[in-house]
Amino acid sequence: MTEALTNGHSANGITSNRSVVWVAPSNVDIQHRDVKELGEEDVLVEVISTGICGSDAHVWESNPAKAPPVLGHESAGKISKVGSKVTSRTVGQRVAIEPGFACMKCEFCIRGNPNICANLAYCGHTENGTLTQYFVCPAHMTVPIPESVSWLEAGCIQPLAIAVQLGRRANMRAHQTVAVFGCGPLGLLVMAVARAYGTKKIITFDIEKSRVDFAVKYNADIGVVCPFNTDKVEPLAFATDFMNKIIAEHGLGSGVDLTIEATGAEACVQMAVVLTKSGGTFIQAGLGKSLTSVPLFLFTAKELNMKANDAFKAQAARKDIKIVIMNQE
Ligand SMILES: [Zn+2]
Ligand SMILES: [Zn+2]
Protein backbone atom coordinates (compact mmCIF):
# COMPACT_ATOMS: atom_id res chain seq x y z
CA MET A 1 0.00 0.00 0.00
CA THR A 2 2.72 2.47 1.03
CA GLU A 3 4.72 1.51 -2.01
CA ALA A 4 1.75 1.92 -4.29
CA LEU A 5 1.15 5.33 -2.79
CA THR A 6 4.64 6.62 -3.51
CA ASN A 7 4.48 5.19 -7.01
CA GLY A 8 1.15 6.78 -7.76
CA HIS A 9 1.45 9.56 -10.29
CA SER A 10 -0.26 12.83 -9.64
CA ALA A 11 -2.99 13.14 -12.26
CA ASN A 12 -5.19 16.04 -11.16
CA GLY A 13 -2.73 16.66 -8.34
CA ILE A 14 -3.92 13.56 -6.45
CA THR A 15 -1.24 11.19 -5.21
CA SER A 16 -3.35 9.13 -2.84
CA ASN A 17 -6.54 7.53 -4.09
CA ARG A 18 -7.53 4.68 -1.80
CA SER A 19 -9.87 2.28 -3.58
CA VAL A 20 -11.69 -0.90 -2.58
CA VAL A 21 -10.41 -3.59 -4.91
CA TRP A 22 -11.80 -7.08 -5.47
CA VAL A 23 -9.03 -9.66 -5.05
CA ALA A 24 -10.87 -12.98 -4.64
CA PRO A 25 -14.36 -14.21 -3.71
CA SER A 26 -15.22 -12.71 -0.29
CA ASN A 27 -11.90 -10.91 -0.22
CA VAL A 28 -11.37 -7.23 -0.90
CA ASP A 29 -8.35 -5.02 -0.31
CA ILE A 30 -7.74 -1.28 -0.09
CA GLN A 31 -5.18 -0.22 -2.67
CA HIS A 32 -4.08 2.99 -4.34
CA ARG A 33 -5.35 3.42 -7.88
CA ASP A 34 -4.27 6.25 -10.15
CA VAL A 35 -7.03 8.72 -10.87
CA LYS A 36 -7.90 8.95 -14.57
CA GLU A 37 -6.70 12.07 -16.37
CA LEU A 38 -9.44 14.70 -16.51
CA GLY A 39 -10.72 15.09 -20.09
CA GLU A 40 -12.18 18.39 -21.30
CA GLU A 41 -15.76 17.03 -20.97
CA ASP A 42 -15.11 15.30 -17.62
CA VAL A 43 -15.56 16.12 -13.96
CA LEU A 44 -13.54 14.94 -10.97
CA VAL A 45 -15.81 13.76 -8.16
CA GLU A 46 -14.67 13.50 -4.56
CA VAL A 47 -16.71 10.43 -3.61
CA ILE A 48 -18.50 10.78 -0.28
CA SER A 49 -20.98 7.92 0.01
CA THR A 50 -21.32 4.56 -1.71
CA GLY A 51 -24.07 1.99 -1.28
CA ILE A 52 -23.04 -1.65 -1.20
CA CYS A 53 -25.04 -3.85 -3.52
CA GLY A 54 -25.76 -7.58 -3.69
CA SER A 55 -24.26 -7.61 -7.16
CA ASP A 56 -20.89 -6.21 -6.08
CA ALA A 57 -19.52 -9.47 -4.73
CA HIS A 58 -20.66 -11.69 -7.55
CA VAL A 59 -19.77 -10.19 -10.86
CA TRP A 60 -16.04 -10.56 -10.91
CA GLU A 61 -16.04 -14.13 -9.63
CA SER A 62 -16.81 -15.18 -13.18
CA ASN A 63 -13.84 -13.38 -14.70
CA PRO A 64 -10.79 -13.82 -12.48
CA ALA A 65 -8.43 -13.38 -15.44
CA LYS A 66 -8.95 -9.63 -15.50
CA ALA A 67 -6.98 -7.19 -13.35
CA PRO A 68 -8.52 -6.79 -9.90
CA PRO A 69 -11.18 -4.13 -10.35
CA VAL A 70 -12.31 -1.33 -8.10
CA LEU A 71 -15.78 -2.16 -6.78
CA GLY A 72 -18.82 0.07 -6.35
CA HIS A 73 -21.50 1.62 -8.52
CA GLU A 74 -23.84 3.43 -6.10
CA SER A 75 -21.91 6.60 -5.29
CA ALA A 76 -22.44 10.27 -4.68
CA GLY A 77 -19.98 13.06 -3.96
CA LYS A 78 -18.83 16.58 -4.62
CA ILE A 79 -17.35 17.86 -7.86
CA SER A 80 -13.84 19.10 -7.16
CA LYS A 81 -12.70 19.86 -10.72
CA VAL A 82 -14.36 20.36 -14.12
CA GLY A 83 -12.89 19.88 -17.60
CA SER A 84 -12.24 22.92 -19.80
CA LYS A 85 -15.40 22.41 -21.90
CA VAL A 86 -17.78 21.64 -19.02
CA THR A 87 -20.42 24.33 -18.57
CA SER A 88 -23.26 22.33 -16.97
CA ARG A 89 -21.51 21.45 -13.69
CA THR A 90 -19.62 23.52 -11.15
CA VAL A 91 -16.95 22.89 -8.55
CA GLY A 92 -18.54 22.10 -5.19
CA GLN A 93 -21.74 20.77 -6.73
CA ARG A 94 -23.28 17.68 -5.07
CA VAL A 95 -23.91 14.87 -7.54
CA ALA A 96 -24.83 11.19 -7.83
CA ILE A 97 -22.83 9.16 -10.35
CA GLU A 98 -24.62 7.23 -13.10
CA PRO A 99 -22.54 4.03 -13.19
CA GLY A 100 -23.64 2.60 -16.54
CA PHE A 101 -21.73 4.17 -19.41
CA ALA A 102 -23.78 3.62 -22.55
CA CYS A 103 -22.16 3.81 -26.01
CA MET A 104 -24.94 6.05 -27.45
CA LYS A 105 -24.32 4.37 -30.83
CA CYS A 106 -25.97 0.93 -30.73
CA GLU A 107 -29.59 0.34 -31.78
CA PHE A 108 -30.79 0.32 -28.15
CA CYS A 109 -29.10 3.62 -27.30
CA ILE A 110 -30.43 5.23 -30.49
CA ARG A 111 -33.91 3.93 -29.60
CA GLY A 112 -33.64 5.79 -26.28
CA ASN A 113 -32.90 2.82 -23.99
CA PRO A 114 -29.27 3.35 -22.93
CA ASN A 115 -29.93 1.18 -19.85
CA ILE A 116 -29.89 -1.89 -22.12
CA CYS A 117 -26.98 -0.66 -24.30
CA ALA A 118 -25.28 -3.54 -26.13
CA ASN A 119 -21.87 -2.16 -25.18
CA LEU A 120 -22.66 -0.98 -21.67
CA ALA A 121 -19.57 -0.37 -19.52
CA TYR A 122 -20.64 -0.72 -15.92
CA CYS A 123 -18.74 0.56 -12.89
CA GLY A 124 -17.51 -2.17 -10.57
CA HIS A 125 -18.48 -4.79 -13.14
CA THR A 126 -16.86 -4.23 -16.51
CA GLU A 127 -15.23 -0.90 -15.56
CA ASN A 128 -13.39 0.23 -12.47
CA GLY A 129 -15.99 1.22 -9.91
CA THR A 130 -16.73 4.18 -7.70
CA LEU A 131 -15.73 2.81 -4.27
CA THR A 132 -12.74 5.07 -4.32
CA GLN A 133 -11.77 8.52 -3.04
CA TYR A 134 -11.75 10.27 -6.42
CA PHE A 135 -13.55 9.35 -9.62
CA VAL A 136 -13.35 10.91 -13.07
CA CYS A 137 -16.30 10.56 -15.44
CA PRO A 138 -18.05 12.54 -18.21
CA ALA A 139 -19.95 15.50 -16.73
CA HIS A 140 -23.25 14.24 -18.19
CA MET A 141 -22.92 11.03 -16.17
CA THR A 142 -23.36 12.99 -12.95
CA VAL A 143 -26.80 13.95 -11.66
CA PRO A 144 -27.04 17.06 -9.43
CA ILE A 145 -28.66 16.40 -6.05
CA PRO A 146 -30.20 19.00 -3.71
CA GLU A 147 -28.93 19.91 -0.24
CA SER A 148 -32.04 18.33 1.28
CA VAL A 149 -30.76 14.84 0.35
CA SER A 150 -28.25 13.59 2.93
CA TRP A 151 -25.07 11.85 1.84
CA LEU A 152 -26.36 8.64 3.39
CA GLU A 153 -29.52 8.90 1.29
CA ALA A 154 -27.46 9.86 -1.74
CA GLY A 155 -25.72 6.47 -1.47
CA CYS A 156 -29.11 4.87 -2.27
CA ILE A 157 -30.01 6.97 -5.33
CA GLN A 158 -28.80 4.46 -7.91
CA PRO A 159 -30.94 1.53 -6.62
CA LEU A 160 -33.82 4.00 -6.18
CA ALA A 161 -33.45 4.89 -9.87
CA ILE A 162 -33.83 1.17 -10.67
CA ALA A 163 -36.97 1.03 -8.53
CA VAL A 164 -38.40 4.10 -10.31
CA GLN A 165 -37.67 2.52 -13.69
CA LEU A 166 -39.43 -0.60 -12.46
CA GLY A 167 -42.45 1.45 -11.38
CA ARG A 168 -42.62 3.02 -14.82
CA ARG A 169 -42.38 -0.28 -16.65
CA ALA A 170 -45.03 -1.69 -14.34
CA ASN A 171 -47.26 1.27 -15.19
CA MET A 172 -48.19 1.64 -11.51
CA ARG A 173 -51.64 3.07 -10.86
CA ALA A 174 -53.48 4.32 -7.79
CA HIS A 175 -56.18 1.62 -7.84
CA GLN A 176 -53.72 -1.26 -7.80
CA THR A 177 -52.82 -3.82 -5.20
CA VAL A 178 -49.11 -4.53 -5.51
CA ALA A 179 -47.20 -7.57 -4.28
CA VAL A 180 -43.45 -7.38 -3.72
CA PHE A 181 -41.49 -10.59 -3.18
CA GLY A 182 -38.27 -9.85 -1.29
CA CYS A 183 -37.81 -7.23 1.44
CA GLY A 184 -34.20 -6.46 0.59
CA PRO A 185 -33.03 -2.99 -0.51
CA LEU A 186 -34.65 -3.22 -3.96
CA GLY A 187 -37.91 -4.58 -2.60
CA LEU A 188 -38.08 -1.77 -0.03
CA LEU A 189 -37.35 0.88 -2.63
CA VAL A 190 -39.97 -0.59 -4.95
CA MET A 191 -42.47 -0.32 -2.07
CA ALA A 192 -41.49 3.33 -1.59
CA VAL A 193 -42.05 3.98 -5.30
CA ALA A 194 -45.38 2.11 -5.22
CA ARG A 195 -46.40 4.28 -2.26
CA ALA A 196 -45.38 7.43 -4.13
CA TYR A 197 -47.53 6.32 -7.07
CA GLY A 198 -50.41 6.13 -4.59
CA THR A 199 -51.10 2.43 -5.11
CA LYS A 200 -53.97 1.13 -3.01
CA LYS A 201 -52.35 -1.72 -1.12
CA ILE A 202 -48.83 -3.17 -0.82
CA ILE A 203 -48.33 -6.76 0.28
CA THR A 204 -44.83 -8.07 0.73
CA PHE A 205 -43.16 -11.46 1.21
CA ASP A 206 -39.81 -12.65 2.53
CA ILE A 207 -38.45 -15.74 4.29
CA GLU A 208 -36.89 -13.62 7.05
CA LYS A 209 -39.34 -12.35 9.67
CA SER A 210 -37.16 -9.41 10.73
CA ARG A 211 -37.14 -8.16 7.13
CA VAL A 212 -40.90 -8.52 6.78
CA ASP A 213 -41.35 -6.61 10.04
CA PHE A 214 -39.08 -3.84 8.81
CA ALA A 215 -40.97 -3.61 5.51
CA VAL A 216 -44.30 -3.29 7.32
CA LYS A 217 -42.90 -0.62 9.62
CA TYR A 218 -41.44 1.14 6.60
CA ASN A 219 -44.14 0.98 3.95
CA ALA A 220 -46.01 -2.28 3.33
CA ASP A 221 -49.63 -2.71 4.40
CA ILE A 222 -49.32 -6.47 4.77
CA GLY A 223 -46.19 -8.53 5.46
CA VAL A 224 -46.03 -12.29 5.00
CA VAL A 225 -43.26 -14.68 6.01
CA CYS A 226 -42.99 -17.35 3.31
CA PRO A 227 -42.90 -20.94 4.54
CA PHE A 228 -40.44 -23.56 3.32
CA ASN A 229 -41.77 -26.62 1.52
CA THR A 230 -40.24 -28.97 4.07
CA ASP A 231 -42.73 -31.80 3.45
CA LYS A 232 -41.74 -31.83 -0.24
CA VAL A 233 -45.28 -31.22 -1.49
CA GLU A 234 -45.54 -30.86 -5.28
CA PRO A 235 -44.21 -27.26 -5.74
CA LEU A 236 -47.13 -25.74 -7.66
CA ALA A 237 -49.67 -27.30 -5.26
CA PHE A 238 -47.64 -25.89 -2.37
CA ALA A 239 -47.56 -22.41 -3.92
CA THR A 240 -51.28 -22.52 -4.79
CA ASP A 241 -52.38 -23.68 -1.35
CA PHE A 242 -50.34 -21.03 0.41
CA MET A 243 -51.40 -18.20 -1.89
CA ASN A 244 -55.09 -19.20 -1.65
CA LYS A 245 -54.73 -18.96 2.11
CA ILE A 246 -53.13 -15.49 1.86
CA ILE A 247 -55.75 -14.26 -0.63
CA ALA A 248 -58.57 -15.39 1.67
CA GLU A 249 -56.92 -14.07 4.83
CA HIS A 250 -56.32 -10.59 3.43
CA GLY A 251 -59.34 -10.25 1.16
CA LEU A 252 -57.33 -9.99 -2.05
CA GLY A 253 -60.21 -11.16 -4.26
CA SER A 254 -58.90 -12.79 -7.41
CA GLY A 255 -55.29 -11.83 -6.66
CA VAL A 256 -53.08 -8.77 -7.02
CA ASP A 257 -52.88 -6.43 -10.02
CA LEU A 258 -49.13 -6.18 -10.11
CA THR A 259 -46.38 -8.44 -8.79
CA ILE A 260 -42.71 -7.59 -8.53
CA GLU A 261 -40.58 -10.63 -7.90
CA ALA A 262 -37.28 -9.36 -6.46
CA THR A 263 -35.81 -12.56 -4.97
CA GLY A 264 -35.18 -14.84 -7.95
CA ALA A 265 -35.95 -17.83 -5.71
CA GLU A 266 -37.86 -20.53 -7.59
CA ALA A 267 -40.49 -21.06 -4.87
CA CYS A 268 -41.16 -17.29 -4.74
CA VAL A 269 -41.46 -17.00 -8.51
CA GLN A 270 -44.07 -19.79 -8.45
CA MET A 271 -46.03 -18.16 -5.61
CA ALA A 272 -45.81 -14.79 -7.35
CA VAL A 273 -47.31 -16.12 -10.60
CA VAL A 274 -50.12 -17.80 -8.69
CA LEU A 275 -50.87 -14.60 -6.74
CA THR A 276 -51.14 -12.34 -9.81
CA LYS A 277 -54.72 -11.91 -11.01
CA SER A 278 -55.82 -12.55 -14.60
CA GLY A 279 -54.80 -9.71 -16.90
CA GLY A 280 -52.33 -8.50 -14.27
CA THR A 281 -48.66 -7.64 -14.63
CA PHE A 282 -45.77 -9.76 -13.44
CA ILE A 283 -42.28 -8.28 -13.31
CA GLN A 284 -39.22 -10.43 -12.71
CA ALA A 285 -36.48 -8.30 -11.15
CA GLY A 286 -34.61 -10.81 -8.98
CA LEU A 287 -31.83 -12.86 -10.53
CA GLY A 288 -32.04 -16.52 -9.63
CA LYS A 289 -30.32 -19.57 -11.04
CA SER A 290 -30.06 -19.70 -14.83
CA LEU A 291 -32.99 -22.15 -15.22
CA THR A 292 -36.04 -21.73 -13.01
CA SER A 293 -39.27 -23.77 -13.18
CA VAL A 294 -42.24 -21.45 -13.68
CA PRO A 295 -45.88 -22.44 -14.29
CA LEU A 296 -45.87 -21.12 -17.86
CA PHE A 297 -49.44 -22.29 -18.54
CA LEU A 298 -50.64 -19.79 -15.92
CA PHE A 299 -49.07 -16.90 -17.82
CA THR A 300 -51.14 -17.96 -20.83
CA ALA A 301 -54.33 -18.91 -19.00
CA LYS A 302 -54.32 -15.66 -17.01
CA GLU A 303 -53.09 -13.50 -19.90
CA LEU A 304 -50.41 -12.02 -17.67
CA ASN A 305 -48.18 -9.22 -18.89
CA MET A 306 -44.72 -10.53 -18.19
CA LYS A 307 -41.76 -8.15 -18.06
CA ALA A 308 -38.20 -8.34 -16.86
CA ASN A 309 -36.43 -5.35 -15.34
CA ASP A 310 -32.85 -4.39 -14.77
CA ALA A 311 -31.37 -7.51 -13.19
CA PHE A 312 -30.94 -7.59 -9.45
CA LYS A 313 -29.11 -10.05 -7.26
CA ALA A 314 -30.53 -10.63 -3.79
CA GLN A 315 -28.10 -9.66 -1.06
CA ALA A 316 -26.59 -12.58 0.83
CA ALA A 317 -26.06 -10.74 4.12
CA ARG A 318 -29.49 -10.50 5.66
CA LYS A 319 -28.80 -8.70 8.93
CA ASP A 320 -28.37 -5.16 7.66
CA ILE A 321 -30.87 -3.71 5.25
CA LYS A 322 -28.50 -1.49 3.30
CA ILE A 323 -24.87 -0.67 3.87
CA VAL A 324 -23.57 2.73 2.79
CA ILE A 325 -19.85 3.41 3.07
CA MET A 326 -18.90 7.00 3.92
CA ASN A 327 -15.58 8.43 2.68
CA GLN A 328 -13.58 11.46 3.67
CA GLU A 329 -15.33 12.20 6.92
ZN1 LIG B 1 -26.45 -2.06 -7.16
ZN1 LIG C 1 -25.31 1.51 -26.75
Coordinates of C-alpha atoms and ligand atoms in Angstrom, one line a residue:
M1 CA 0.0 0.0 0.0
T2 CA 2.7 2.5 1.0
E3 CA 4.7 1.5 -2.0
A4 CA 1.8 1.9 -4.3
L5 CA 1.1 5.3 -2.8
T6 CA 4.6 6.6 -3.5
N7 CA 4.5 5.2 -7.0
G8 CA 1.1 6.8 -7.8
H9 CA 1.4 9.6 -10.3
S10 CA -0.3 12.8 -9.6
A11 CA -3.0 13.1 -12.3
N12 CA -5.2 16.0 -11.2
G13 CA -2.7 16.7 -8.3
I14 CA -3.9 13.6 -6.5
T15 CA -1.2 11.2 -5.2
S16 CA -3.3 9.1 -2.8
N17 CA -6.5 7.5 -4.1
R18 CA -7.5 4.7 -1.8
S19 CA -9.9 2.3 -3.6
V20 CA -11.7 -0.9 -2.6
V21 CA -10.4 -3.6 -4.9
W22 CA -11.8 -7.1 -5.5
V23 CA -9.0 -9.7 -5.1
A24 CA -10.9 -13.0 -4.6
P25 CA -14.4 -14.2 -3.7
S26 CA -15.2 -12.7 -0.3
N27 CA -11.9 -10.9 -0.2
V28 CA -11.4 -7.2 -0.9
D29 CA -8.3 -5.0 -0.3
I30 CA -7.7 -1.3 -0.1
Q31 CA -5.2 -0.2 -2.7
H32 CA -4.1 3.0 -4.3
R33 CA -5.3 3.4 -7.9
D34 CA -4.3 6.3 -10.1
V35 CA -7.0 8.7 -10.9
K36 CA -7.9 9.0 -14.6
E37 CA -6.7 12.1 -16.4
L38 CA -9.4 14.7 -16.5
G39 CA -10.7 15.1 -20.1
E40 CA -12.2 18.4 -21.3
E41 CA -15.8 17.0 -21.0
D42 CA -15.1 15.3 -17.6
V43 CA -15.6 16.1 -14.0
L44 CA -13.5 14.9 -11.0
V45 CA -15.8 13.8 -8.2
E46 CA -14.7 13.5 -4.6
V47 CA -16.7 10.4 -3.6
I48 CA -18.5 10.8 -0.3
S49 CA -21.0 7.9 0.0
T50 CA -21.3 4.6 -1.7
G51 CA -24.1 2.0 -1.3
I52 CA -23.0 -1.6 -1.2
C53 CA -25.0 -3.8 -3.5
G54 CA -25.8 -7.6 -3.7
S55 CA -24.3 -7.6 -7.2
D56 CA -20.9 -6.2 -6.1
A57 CA -19.5 -9.5 -4.7
H58 CA -20.7 -11.7 -7.6
V59 CA -19.8 -10.2 -10.9
W60 CA -16.0 -10.6 -10.9
E61 CA -16.0 -14.1 -9.6
S62 CA -16.8 -15.2 -13.2
N63 CA -13.8 -13.4 -14.7
P64 CA -10.8 -13.8 -12.5
A65 CA -8.4 -13.4 -15.4
K66 CA -9.0 -9.6 -15.5
A67 CA -7.0 -7.2 -13.4
P68 CA -8.5 -6.8 -9.9
P69 CA -11.2 -4.1 -10.4
V70 CA -12.3 -1.3 -8.1
L71 CA -15.8 -2.2 -6.8
G72 CA -18.8 0.1 -6.4
H73 CA -21.5 1.6 -8.5
E74 CA -23.8 3.4 -6.1
S75 CA -21.9 6.6 -5.3
A76 CA -22.4 10.3 -4.7
G77 CA -20.0 13.1 -4.0
K78 CA -18.8 16.6 -4.6
I79 CA -17.4 17.9 -7.9
S80 CA -13.8 19.1 -7.2
K81 CA -12.7 19.9 -10.7
V82 CA -14.4 20.4 -14.1
G83 CA -12.9 19.9 -17.6
S84 CA -12.2 22.9 -19.8
K85 CA -15.4 22.4 -21.9
V86 CA -17.8 21.6 -19.0
T87 CA -20.4 24.3 -18.6
S88 CA -23.3 22.3 -17.0
R89 CA -21.5 21.5 -13.7
T90 CA -19.6 23.5 -11.2
V91 CA -16.9 22.9 -8.6
G92 CA -18.5 22.1 -5.2
Q93 CA -21.7 20.8 -6.7
R94 CA -23.3 17.7 -5.1
V95 CA -23.9 14.9 -7.5
A96 CA -24.8 11.2 -7.8
I97 CA -22.8 9.2 -10.4
E98 CA -24.6 7.2 -13.1
P99 CA -22.5 4.0 -13.2
G100 CA -23.6 2.6 -16.5
F101 CA -21.7 4.2 -19.4
A102 CA -23.8 3.6 -22.5
C103 CA -22.2 3.8 -26.0
M104 CA -24.9 6.0 -27.4
K105 CA -24.3 4.4 -30.8
C106 CA -26.0 0.9 -30.7
E107 CA -29.6 0.3 -31.8
F108 CA -30.8 0.3 -28.1
C109 CA -29.1 3.6 -27.3
I110 CA -30.4 5.2 -30.5
R111 CA -33.9 3.9 -29.6
G112 CA -33.6 5.8 -26.3
N113 CA -32.9 2.8 -24.0
P114 CA -29.3 3.4 -22.9
N115 CA -29.9 1.2 -19.8
I116 CA -29.9 -1.9 -22.1
C117 CA -27.0 -0.7 -24.3
A118 CA -25.3 -3.5 -26.1
N119 CA -21.9 -2.2 -25.2
L120 CA -22.7 -1.0 -21.7
A121 CA -19.6 -0.4 -19.5
Y122 CA -20.6 -0.7 -15.9
C123 CA -18.7 0.6 -12.9
G124 CA -17.5 -2.2 -10.6
H125 CA -18.5 -4.8 -13.1
T126 CA -16.9 -4.2 -16.5
E127 CA -15.2 -0.9 -15.6
N128 CA -13.4 0.2 -12.5
G129 CA -16.0 1.2 -9.9
T130 CA -16.7 4.2 -7.7
L131 CA -15.7 2.8 -4.3
T132 CA -12.7 5.1 -4.3
Q133 CA -11.8 8.5 -3.0
Y134 CA -11.7 10.3 -6.4
F135 CA -13.6 9.4 -9.6
V136 CA -13.3 10.9 -13.1
C137 CA -16.3 10.6 -15.4
P138 CA -18.0 12.5 -18.2
A139 CA -19.9 15.5 -16.7
H140 CA -23.2 14.2 -18.2
M141 CA -22.9 11.0 -16.2
T142 CA -23.4 13.0 -12.9
V143 CA -26.8 13.9 -11.7
P144 CA -27.0 17.1 -9.4
I145 CA -28.7 16.4 -6.0
P146 CA -30.2 19.0 -3.7
E147 CA -28.9 19.9 -0.2
S148 CA -32.0 18.3 1.3
V149 CA -30.8 14.8 0.3
S150 CA -28.2 13.6 2.9
W151 CA -25.1 11.8 1.8
L152 CA -26.4 8.6 3.4
E153 CA -29.5 8.9 1.3
A154 CA -27.5 9.9 -1.7
G155 CA -25.7 6.5 -1.5
C156 CA -29.1 4.9 -2.3
I157 CA -30.0 7.0 -5.3
Q158 CA -28.8 4.5 -7.9
P159 CA -30.9 1.5 -6.6
L160 CA -33.8 4.0 -6.2
A161 CA -33.5 4.9 -9.9
I162 CA -33.8 1.2 -10.7
A163 CA -37.0 1.0 -8.5
V164 CA -38.4 4.1 -10.3
Q165 CA -37.7 2.5 -13.7
L166 CA -39.4 -0.6 -12.5
G167 CA -42.5 1.5 -11.4
R168 CA -42.6 3.0 -14.8
R169 CA -42.4 -0.3 -16.6
A170 CA -45.0 -1.7 -14.3
N171 CA -47.3 1.3 -15.2
M172 CA -48.2 1.6 -11.5
R173 CA -51.6 3.1 -10.9
A174 CA -53.5 4.3 -7.8
H175 CA -56.2 1.6 -7.8
Q176 CA -53.7 -1.3 -7.8
T177 CA -52.8 -3.8 -5.2
V178 CA -49.1 -4.5 -5.5
A179 CA -47.2 -7.6 -4.3
V180 CA -43.4 -7.4 -3.7
F181 CA -41.5 -10.6 -3.2
G182 CA -38.3 -9.9 -1.3
C183 CA -37.8 -7.2 1.4
G184 CA -34.2 -6.5 0.6
P185 CA -33.0 -3.0 -0.5
L186 CA -34.7 -3.2 -4.0
G187 CA -37.9 -4.6 -2.6
L188 CA -38.1 -1.8 0.0
L189 CA -37.3 0.9 -2.6
V190 CA -40.0 -0.6 -5.0
M191 CA -42.5 -0.3 -2.1
A192 CA -41.5 3.3 -1.6
V193 CA -42.0 4.0 -5.3
A194 CA -45.4 2.1 -5.2
R195 CA -46.4 4.3 -2.3
A196 CA -45.4 7.4 -4.1
Y197 CA -47.5 6.3 -7.1
G198 CA -50.4 6.1 -4.6
T199 CA -51.1 2.4 -5.1
K200 CA -54.0 1.1 -3.0
K201 CA -52.4 -1.7 -1.1
I202 CA -48.8 -3.2 -0.8
I203 CA -48.3 -6.8 0.3
T204 CA -44.8 -8.1 0.7
F205 CA -43.2 -11.5 1.2
D206 CA -39.8 -12.7 2.5
I207 CA -38.4 -15.7 4.3
E208 CA -36.9 -13.6 7.0
K209 CA -39.3 -12.4 9.7
S210 CA -37.2 -9.4 10.7
R211 CA -37.1 -8.2 7.1
V212 CA -40.9 -8.5 6.8
D213 CA -41.4 -6.6 10.0
F214 CA -39.1 -3.8 8.8
A215 CA -41.0 -3.6 5.5
V216 CA -44.3 -3.3 7.3
K217 CA -42.9 -0.6 9.6
Y218 CA -41.4 1.1 6.6
N219 CA -44.1 1.0 4.0
A220 CA -46.0 -2.3 3.3
D221 CA -49.6 -2.7 4.4
I222 CA -49.3 -6.5 4.8
G223 CA -46.2 -8.5 5.5
V224 CA -46.0 -12.3 5.0
V225 CA -43.3 -14.7 6.0
C226 CA -43.0 -17.4 3.3
P227 CA -42.9 -20.9 4.5
F228 CA -40.4 -23.6 3.3
N229 CA -41.8 -26.6 1.5
T230 CA -40.2 -29.0 4.1
D231 CA -42.7 -31.8 3.5
K232 CA -41.7 -31.8 -0.2
V233 CA -45.3 -31.2 -1.5
E234 CA -45.5 -30.9 -5.3
P235 CA -44.2 -27.3 -5.7
L236 CA -47.1 -25.7 -7.7
A237 CA -49.7 -27.3 -5.3
F238 CA -47.6 -25.9 -2.4
A239 CA -47.6 -22.4 -3.9
T240 CA -51.3 -22.5 -4.8
D241 CA -52.4 -23.7 -1.3
F242 CA -50.3 -21.0 0.4
M243 CA -51.4 -18.2 -1.9
N244 CA -55.1 -19.2 -1.6
K245 CA -54.7 -19.0 2.1
I246 CA -53.1 -15.5 1.9
I247 CA -55.7 -14.3 -0.6
A248 CA -58.6 -15.4 1.7
E249 CA -56.9 -14.1 4.8
H250 CA -56.3 -10.6 3.4
G251 CA -59.3 -10.2 1.2
L252 CA -57.3 -10.0 -2.1
G253 CA -60.2 -11.2 -4.3
S254 CA -58.9 -12.8 -7.4
G255 CA -55.3 -11.8 -6.7
V256 CA -53.1 -8.8 -7.0
D257 CA -52.9 -6.4 -10.0
L258 CA -49.1 -6.2 -10.1
T259 CA -46.4 -8.4 -8.8
I260 CA -42.7 -7.6 -8.5
E261 CA -40.6 -10.6 -7.9
A262 CA -37.3 -9.4 -6.5
T263 CA -35.8 -12.6 -5.0
G264 CA -35.2 -14.8 -8.0
A265 CA -35.9 -17.8 -5.7
E266 CA -37.9 -20.5 -7.6
A267 CA -40.5 -21.1 -4.9
C268 CA -41.2 -17.3 -4.7
V269 CA -41.5 -17.0 -8.5
Q270 CA -44.1 -19.8 -8.5
M271 CA -46.0 -18.2 -5.6
A272 CA -45.8 -14.8 -7.4
V273 CA -47.3 -16.1 -10.6
V274 CA -50.1 -17.8 -8.7
L275 CA -50.9 -14.6 -6.7
T276 CA -51.1 -12.3 -9.8
K277 CA -54.7 -11.9 -11.0
S278 CA -55.8 -12.6 -14.6
G279 CA -54.8 -9.7 -16.9
G280 CA -52.3 -8.5 -14.3
T281 CA -48.7 -7.6 -14.6
F282 CA -45.8 -9.8 -13.4
I283 CA -42.3 -8.3 -13.3
Q284 CA -39.2 -10.4 -12.7
A285 CA -36.5 -8.3 -11.2
G286 CA -34.6 -10.8 -9.0
L287 CA -31.8 -12.9 -10.5
G288 CA -32.0 -16.5 -9.6
K289 CA -30.3 -19.6 -11.0
S290 CA -30.1 -19.7 -14.8
L291 CA -33.0 -22.2 -15.2
T292 CA -36.0 -21.7 -13.0
S293 CA -39.3 -23.8 -13.2
V294 CA -42.2 -21.5 -13.7
P295 CA -45.9 -22.4 -14.3
L296 CA -45.9 -21.1 -17.9
F297 CA -49.4 -22.3 -18.5
L298 CA -50.6 -19.8 -15.9
F299 CA -49.1 -16.9 -17.8
T300 CA -51.1 -18.0 -20.8
A301 CA -54.3 -18.9 -19.0
K302 CA -54.3 -15.7 -17.0
E303 CA -53.1 -13.5 -19.9
L304 CA -50.4 -12.0 -17.7
N305 CA -48.2 -9.2 -18.9
M306 CA -44.7 -10.5 -18.2
K307 CA -41.8 -8.1 -18.1
A308 CA -38.2 -8.3 -16.9
N309 CA -36.4 -5.4 -15.3
D310 CA -32.9 -4.4 -14.8
A311 CA -31.4 -7.5 -13.2
F312 CA -30.9 -7.6 -9.5
K313 CA -29.1 -10.0 -7.3
A314 CA -30.5 -10.6 -3.8
Q315 CA -28.1 -9.7 -1.1
A316 CA -26.6 -12.6 0.8
A317 CA -26.1 -10.7 4.1
R318 CA -29.5 -10.5 5.7
K319 CA -28.8 -8.7 8.9
D320 CA -28.4 -5.2 7.7
I321 CA -30.9 -3.7 5.3
K322 CA -28.5 -1.5 3.3
I323 CA -24.9 -0.7 3.9
V324 CA -23.6 2.7 2.8
I325 CA -19.8 3.4 3.1
M326 CA -18.9 7.0 3.9
N327 CA -15.6 8.4 2.7
Q328 CA -13.6 11.5 3.7
E329 CA -15.3 12.2 6.9
Ligands
ZN1 ZN -26.5 -2.1 -7.2
ZN2 ZN -25.3 1.5 -26.7

